XYZ file of C-alpha atoms in Angstrom:
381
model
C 28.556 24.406 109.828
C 27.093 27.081 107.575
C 29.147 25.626 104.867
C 27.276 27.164 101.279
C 26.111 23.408 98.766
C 24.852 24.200 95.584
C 23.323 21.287 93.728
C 22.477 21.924 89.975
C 19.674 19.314 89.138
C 16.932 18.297 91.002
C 16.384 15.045 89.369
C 16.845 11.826 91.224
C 20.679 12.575 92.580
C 19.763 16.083 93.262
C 16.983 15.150 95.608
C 18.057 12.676 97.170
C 21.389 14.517 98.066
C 19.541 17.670 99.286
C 17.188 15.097 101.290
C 20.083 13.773 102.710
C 21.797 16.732 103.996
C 18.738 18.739 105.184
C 18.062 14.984 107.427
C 21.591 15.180 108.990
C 22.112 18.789 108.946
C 18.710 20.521 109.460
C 18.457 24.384 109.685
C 22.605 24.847 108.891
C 22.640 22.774 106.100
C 23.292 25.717 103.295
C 21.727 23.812 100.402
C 20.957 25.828 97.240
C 19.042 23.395 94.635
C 18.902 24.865 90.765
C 16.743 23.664 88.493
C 15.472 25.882 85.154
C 12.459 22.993 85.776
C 8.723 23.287 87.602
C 8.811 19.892 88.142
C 10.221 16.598 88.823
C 8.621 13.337 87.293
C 10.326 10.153 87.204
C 11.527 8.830 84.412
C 9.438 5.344 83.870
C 6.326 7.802 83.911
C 7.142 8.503 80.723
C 5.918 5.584 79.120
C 2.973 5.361 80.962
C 2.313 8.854 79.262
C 2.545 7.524 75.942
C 0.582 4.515 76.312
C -2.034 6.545 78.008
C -1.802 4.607 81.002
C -1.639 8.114 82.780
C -1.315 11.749 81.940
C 1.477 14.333 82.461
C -0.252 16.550 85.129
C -0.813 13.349 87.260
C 2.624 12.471 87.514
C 4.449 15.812 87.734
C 5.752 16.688 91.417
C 6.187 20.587 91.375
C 9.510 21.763 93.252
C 6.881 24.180 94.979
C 5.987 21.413 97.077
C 8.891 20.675 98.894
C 9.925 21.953 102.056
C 13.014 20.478 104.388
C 14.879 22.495 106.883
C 18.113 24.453 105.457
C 17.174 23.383 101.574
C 15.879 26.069 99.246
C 14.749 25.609 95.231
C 15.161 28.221 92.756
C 13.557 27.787 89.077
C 16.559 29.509 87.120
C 18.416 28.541 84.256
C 22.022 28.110 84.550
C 24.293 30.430 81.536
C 27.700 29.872 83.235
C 29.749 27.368 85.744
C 33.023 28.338 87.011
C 34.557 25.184 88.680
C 37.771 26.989 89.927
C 35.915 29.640 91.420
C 32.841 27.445 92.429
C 30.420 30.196 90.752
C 27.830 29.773 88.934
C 25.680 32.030 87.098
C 21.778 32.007 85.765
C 19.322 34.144 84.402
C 18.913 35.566 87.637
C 22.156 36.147 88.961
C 25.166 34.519 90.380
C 25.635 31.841 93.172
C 28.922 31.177 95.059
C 29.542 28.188 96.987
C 31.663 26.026 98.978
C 31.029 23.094 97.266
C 29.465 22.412 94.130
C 27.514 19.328 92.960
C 26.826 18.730 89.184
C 23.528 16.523 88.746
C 22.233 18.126 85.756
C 21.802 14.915 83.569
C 22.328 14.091 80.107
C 20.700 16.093 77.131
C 19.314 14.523 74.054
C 21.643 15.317 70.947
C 18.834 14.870 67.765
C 21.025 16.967 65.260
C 24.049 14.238 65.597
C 21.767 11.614 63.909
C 20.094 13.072 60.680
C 16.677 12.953 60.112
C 16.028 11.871 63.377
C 14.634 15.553 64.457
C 12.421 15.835 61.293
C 11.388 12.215 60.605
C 11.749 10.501 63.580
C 10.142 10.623 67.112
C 12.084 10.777 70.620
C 10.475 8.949 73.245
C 12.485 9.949 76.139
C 12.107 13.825 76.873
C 8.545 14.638 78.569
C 7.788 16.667 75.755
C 8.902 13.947 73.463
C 6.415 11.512 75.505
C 4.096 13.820 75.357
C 4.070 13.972 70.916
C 4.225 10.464 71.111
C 1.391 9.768 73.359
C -0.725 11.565 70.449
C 0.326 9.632 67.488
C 0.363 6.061 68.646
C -3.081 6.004 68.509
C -3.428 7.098 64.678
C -1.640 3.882 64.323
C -3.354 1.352 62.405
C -0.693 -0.084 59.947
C 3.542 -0.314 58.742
C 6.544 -0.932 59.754
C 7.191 0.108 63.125
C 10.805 1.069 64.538
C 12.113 1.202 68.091
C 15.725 2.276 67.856
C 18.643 3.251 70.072
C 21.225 5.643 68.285
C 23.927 5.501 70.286
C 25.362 4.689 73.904
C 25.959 5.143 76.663
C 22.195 6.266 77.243
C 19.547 6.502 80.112
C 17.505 3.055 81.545
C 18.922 0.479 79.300
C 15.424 -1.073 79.838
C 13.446 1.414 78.624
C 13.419 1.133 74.802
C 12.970 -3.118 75.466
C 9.497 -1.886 77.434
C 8.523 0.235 74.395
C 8.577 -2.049 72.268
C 7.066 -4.924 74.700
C 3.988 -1.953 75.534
C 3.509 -1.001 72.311
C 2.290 -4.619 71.263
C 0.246 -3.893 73.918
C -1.562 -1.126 72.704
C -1.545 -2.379 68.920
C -3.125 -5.617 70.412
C -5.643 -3.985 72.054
C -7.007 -2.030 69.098
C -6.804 -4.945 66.984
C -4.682 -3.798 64.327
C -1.169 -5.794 65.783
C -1.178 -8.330 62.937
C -1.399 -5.103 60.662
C 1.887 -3.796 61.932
C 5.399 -5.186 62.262
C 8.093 -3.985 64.857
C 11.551 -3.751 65.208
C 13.799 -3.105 67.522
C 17.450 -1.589 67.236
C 19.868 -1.763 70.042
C 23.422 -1.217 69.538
C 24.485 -3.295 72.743
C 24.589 -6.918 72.541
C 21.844 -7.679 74.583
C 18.711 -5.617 75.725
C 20.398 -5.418 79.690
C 24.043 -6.966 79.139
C 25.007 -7.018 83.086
C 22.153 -9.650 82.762
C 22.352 -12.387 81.194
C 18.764 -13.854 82.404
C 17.003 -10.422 82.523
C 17.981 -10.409 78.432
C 16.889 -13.874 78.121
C 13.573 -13.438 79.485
C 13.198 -10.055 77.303
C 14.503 -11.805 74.503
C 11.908 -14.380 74.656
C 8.805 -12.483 74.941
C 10.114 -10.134 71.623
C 9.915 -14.151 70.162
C 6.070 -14.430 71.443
C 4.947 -11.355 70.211
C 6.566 -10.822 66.744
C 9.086 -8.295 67.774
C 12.042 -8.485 65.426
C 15.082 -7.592 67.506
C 18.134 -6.358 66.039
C 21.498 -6.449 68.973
C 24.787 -4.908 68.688
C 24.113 -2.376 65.925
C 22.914 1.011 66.511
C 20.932 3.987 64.033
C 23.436 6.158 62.032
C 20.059 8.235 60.636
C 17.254 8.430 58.959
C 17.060 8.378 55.108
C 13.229 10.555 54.395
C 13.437 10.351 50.596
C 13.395 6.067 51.025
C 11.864 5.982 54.096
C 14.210 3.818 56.044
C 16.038 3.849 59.047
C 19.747 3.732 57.613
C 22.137 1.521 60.989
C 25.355 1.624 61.507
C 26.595 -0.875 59.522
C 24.767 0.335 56.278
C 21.508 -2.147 56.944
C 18.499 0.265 55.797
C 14.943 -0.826 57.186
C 11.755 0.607 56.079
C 9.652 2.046 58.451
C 6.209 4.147 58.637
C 7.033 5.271 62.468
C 10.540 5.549 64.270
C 10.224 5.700 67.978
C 13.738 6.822 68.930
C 16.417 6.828 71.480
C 18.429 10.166 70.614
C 21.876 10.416 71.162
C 22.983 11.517 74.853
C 25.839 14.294 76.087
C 26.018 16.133 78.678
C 24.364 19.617 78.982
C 25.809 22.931 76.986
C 26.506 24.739 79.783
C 28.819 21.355 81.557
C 30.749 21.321 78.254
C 31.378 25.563 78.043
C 32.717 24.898 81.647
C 35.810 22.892 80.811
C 34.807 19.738 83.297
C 34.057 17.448 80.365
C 36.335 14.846 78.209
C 34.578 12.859 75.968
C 31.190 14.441 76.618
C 31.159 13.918 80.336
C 32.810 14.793 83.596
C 35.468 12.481 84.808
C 35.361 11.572 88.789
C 37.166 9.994 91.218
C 35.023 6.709 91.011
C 35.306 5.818 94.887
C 34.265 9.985 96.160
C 32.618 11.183 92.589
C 34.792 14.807 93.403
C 36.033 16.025 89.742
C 39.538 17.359 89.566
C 38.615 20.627 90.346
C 38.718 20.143 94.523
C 35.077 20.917 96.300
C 33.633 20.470 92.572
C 31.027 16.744 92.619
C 29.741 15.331 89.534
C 27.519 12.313 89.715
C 24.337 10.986 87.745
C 24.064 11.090 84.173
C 26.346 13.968 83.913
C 29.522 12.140 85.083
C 31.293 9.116 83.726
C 31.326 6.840 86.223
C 31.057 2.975 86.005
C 27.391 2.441 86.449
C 24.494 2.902 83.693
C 22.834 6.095 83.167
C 19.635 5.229 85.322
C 17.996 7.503 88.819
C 18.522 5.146 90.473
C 22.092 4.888 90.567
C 22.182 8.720 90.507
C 20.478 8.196 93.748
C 23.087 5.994 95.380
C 26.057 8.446 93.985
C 24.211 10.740 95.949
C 24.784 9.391 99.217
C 28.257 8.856 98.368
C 28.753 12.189 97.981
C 26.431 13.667 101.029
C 28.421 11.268 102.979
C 31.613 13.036 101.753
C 30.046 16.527 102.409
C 27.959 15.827 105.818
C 31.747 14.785 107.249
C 33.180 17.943 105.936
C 30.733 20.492 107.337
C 30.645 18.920 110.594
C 34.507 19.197 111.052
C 25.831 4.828 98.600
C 26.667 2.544 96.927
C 26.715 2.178 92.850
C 24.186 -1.225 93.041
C 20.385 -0.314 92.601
C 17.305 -2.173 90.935
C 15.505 -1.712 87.817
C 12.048 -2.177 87.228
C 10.801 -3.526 83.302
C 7.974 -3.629 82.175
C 6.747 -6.611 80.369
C 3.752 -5.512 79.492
C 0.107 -7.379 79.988
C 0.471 -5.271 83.703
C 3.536 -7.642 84.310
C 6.873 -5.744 85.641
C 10.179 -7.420 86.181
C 13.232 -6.245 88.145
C 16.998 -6.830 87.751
C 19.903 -5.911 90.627
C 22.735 -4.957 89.170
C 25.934 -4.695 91.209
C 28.619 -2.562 89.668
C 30.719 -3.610 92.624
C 31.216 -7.327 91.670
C 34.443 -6.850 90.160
C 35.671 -6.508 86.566
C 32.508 -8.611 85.066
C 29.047 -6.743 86.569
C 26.792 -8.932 87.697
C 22.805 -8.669 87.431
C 20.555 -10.836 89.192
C 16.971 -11.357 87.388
C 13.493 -11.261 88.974
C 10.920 -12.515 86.699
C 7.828 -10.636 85.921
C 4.964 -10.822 88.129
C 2.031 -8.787 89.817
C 3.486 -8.638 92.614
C 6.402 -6.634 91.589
C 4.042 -4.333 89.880
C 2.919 -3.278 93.137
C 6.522 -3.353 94.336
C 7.707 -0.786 91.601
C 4.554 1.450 92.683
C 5.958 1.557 96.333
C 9.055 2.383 95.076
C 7.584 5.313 93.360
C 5.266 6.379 96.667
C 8.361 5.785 98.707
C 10.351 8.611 97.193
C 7.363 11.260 96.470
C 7.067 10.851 100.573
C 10.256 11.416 101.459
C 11.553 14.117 98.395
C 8.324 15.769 98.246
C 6.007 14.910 101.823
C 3.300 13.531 100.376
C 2.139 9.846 99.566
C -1.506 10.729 98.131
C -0.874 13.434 95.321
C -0.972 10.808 92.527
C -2.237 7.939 94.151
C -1.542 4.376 94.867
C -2.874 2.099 92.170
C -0.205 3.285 89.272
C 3.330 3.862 89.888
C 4.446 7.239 88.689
């Protein structure tokens, strides 16, 4: 016991991996959570942000709020990591542990596609949200781009449900037949583990007008002609780029010397890096799942698994919700398990999975952060 577990992150891994070890271990479990954040909101809520479904101070969770036996939260941001020593040092000061658990996600790279940072608008950031939330509805009229500028990146789904909500919101103000949209996805279907879940998204971009445009991603943004330029030298014009930026792991991971290829390598079946007491899992890692919380969340109880043996001395399959818009959400269980070809099993879109994706939502602010009524139960956050 009194073994010292630092966890940098407190998104979805680093929550539920702190949750986990302050359950089994109580009062002795040692757990030092850094985040430079305030707050934790999931990812989805994002969208619901820009669509002005909800607003940002509904759906953050402050780190304030959380209290579980042998678990303590600092707001610092983190200068240095040391994975020989285990050390790791913030604007504060420094932290030494016994083992250390990178969860500190993937940052959004705007600079490696031009034009993108001062033409273009990145949906997937809270503040990014946030921008976008405020232009969409200025929009009355043009050419309308949704576009993906490189993989691997966060919720496959997500930039499909953009597109799919912002017909929504276009429809409702009357002004969709004024606009046309495209999307740009440089994998070969919208969720490739899936063949039905891409069928079914496929066929409702057919419904509503939505030009899709598979297996070529955005190489930048040309201002002076207005068009979105792909990577195979297509140029489309466009009025309004909603965009998917580029994704590599944080500064700080890459000074440290963990990372090949922008991300840290793990042993697949215990997530441990090759530096020994040293975890990586989540977006920050490369491990064979997609960059989504809530297969961070799964690594994590790989790895408290690992760690609640060693002091006292998951799985990679998880569900994604999609929304299809007109208050419809879908799922998809993907099983990164199944052998050399991943398999995803489709659940059509229905109400009643809309309420199922709000539970899953309620579920988690319960047990991370003690409380099921802060935002509510009619919208999942």
């Amino acid at each position: 016991m009194n073994a010292r577990i630092l966890i940098l992150g407190a998104g979805f891994g680093g929550l539920e991996l702190a949750t986990m070890l302050s359950e089994a271990l109580g009062q002795d479990a040692g757990v030092t959570v850094i985040d430079k954040g305030e707050a934790f909101v999931f990812g989805y809520s994002k969208l619901d942000v820009m669509f002005g479904r909800t607003t940002l101070d509904a759906v953050r969770l402050p780190y304030r709020d959380i209290a579980k036996p042998g678990v303590r939260i600092l707001q610092e941001t983190i200068t240095e990591i040391d994975p020989e020593t285990r050390r790791v040092t913030t604007d504060v000061g420094t932290h030494e542990a016994d083992y250390l658990v990178i969860v500190l996600g993937a940052d959004y790279d705007l600079n490696a596609t031009p034009g993108l940072s001062e033409g273009g608008n990145e949906f997937y950031s809270v503040a990014g949200a946030e921008r976008v939330a405020e232009i969409i509805p200025s929009v009355r009229r043009g050419q309308i781009v949704v576009g993906v500028c490189g993989v691997p990146f966060k919720c496959p789904p997500a930039p499909s449900e953009c597109a799919l909500l912002l017909h929504d919101d276009l429809t409702r103000r009357h002004v969709r037949d004024q606009c046309q949209i495209t999307f740009v996805i440089p994998l070969s279907s919208p969720v490739p583990p899936s063949p039905e879940t891409s069928a079914a998204l496929i066929r409702e971009f057919a419904a509503r007008d939505i030009t899709l445009i598979s297996g070529r991603g955005v190489d930048a943004l040309d201002l002076a002609s207005g068009a979105v330029v792909l990577d195979d030298g297509t140029e489309l014009p466009f009025d309004l780029f909603l965009g998917v930026p580029k994704h590599r792991a944080p500064d700080v991971v890459i000074a440290s010397g963990m990372t090949e290829a922008g991300y840290v390598p793990v042993n697949y079946d215990t997530l441990e890096t090759i530096f020994p007491g040293v975890y990586a899992l989540g977006d920050v890692a490369t491990a064979l799942v997609p960059k989504a919380g809530v297969f961070a969340e799964g690594a994590a109880r790989i790895v408290a698994q690992t760690l609640i043996a060693e002091v006292r001395g998951g799985e990679p399959r998880g569900t994604c919700y999609i929304e299809f818009g007109e208050g419809r959400v879908g799922s998809v269980d993907i099983d990164f398990l199944s052998g050399p070809t991943r398999t995803g099993a489709f659940h059509p879109p229905s109400a009643a999975l809309a309420a199922e994706k709000a539970t899953f939502g309620s579920r988690r602010r319960a047990r991370w952060f003690g409380t099921l009524t802060r935002l509510g139960a009619s919208q999942p956050n």
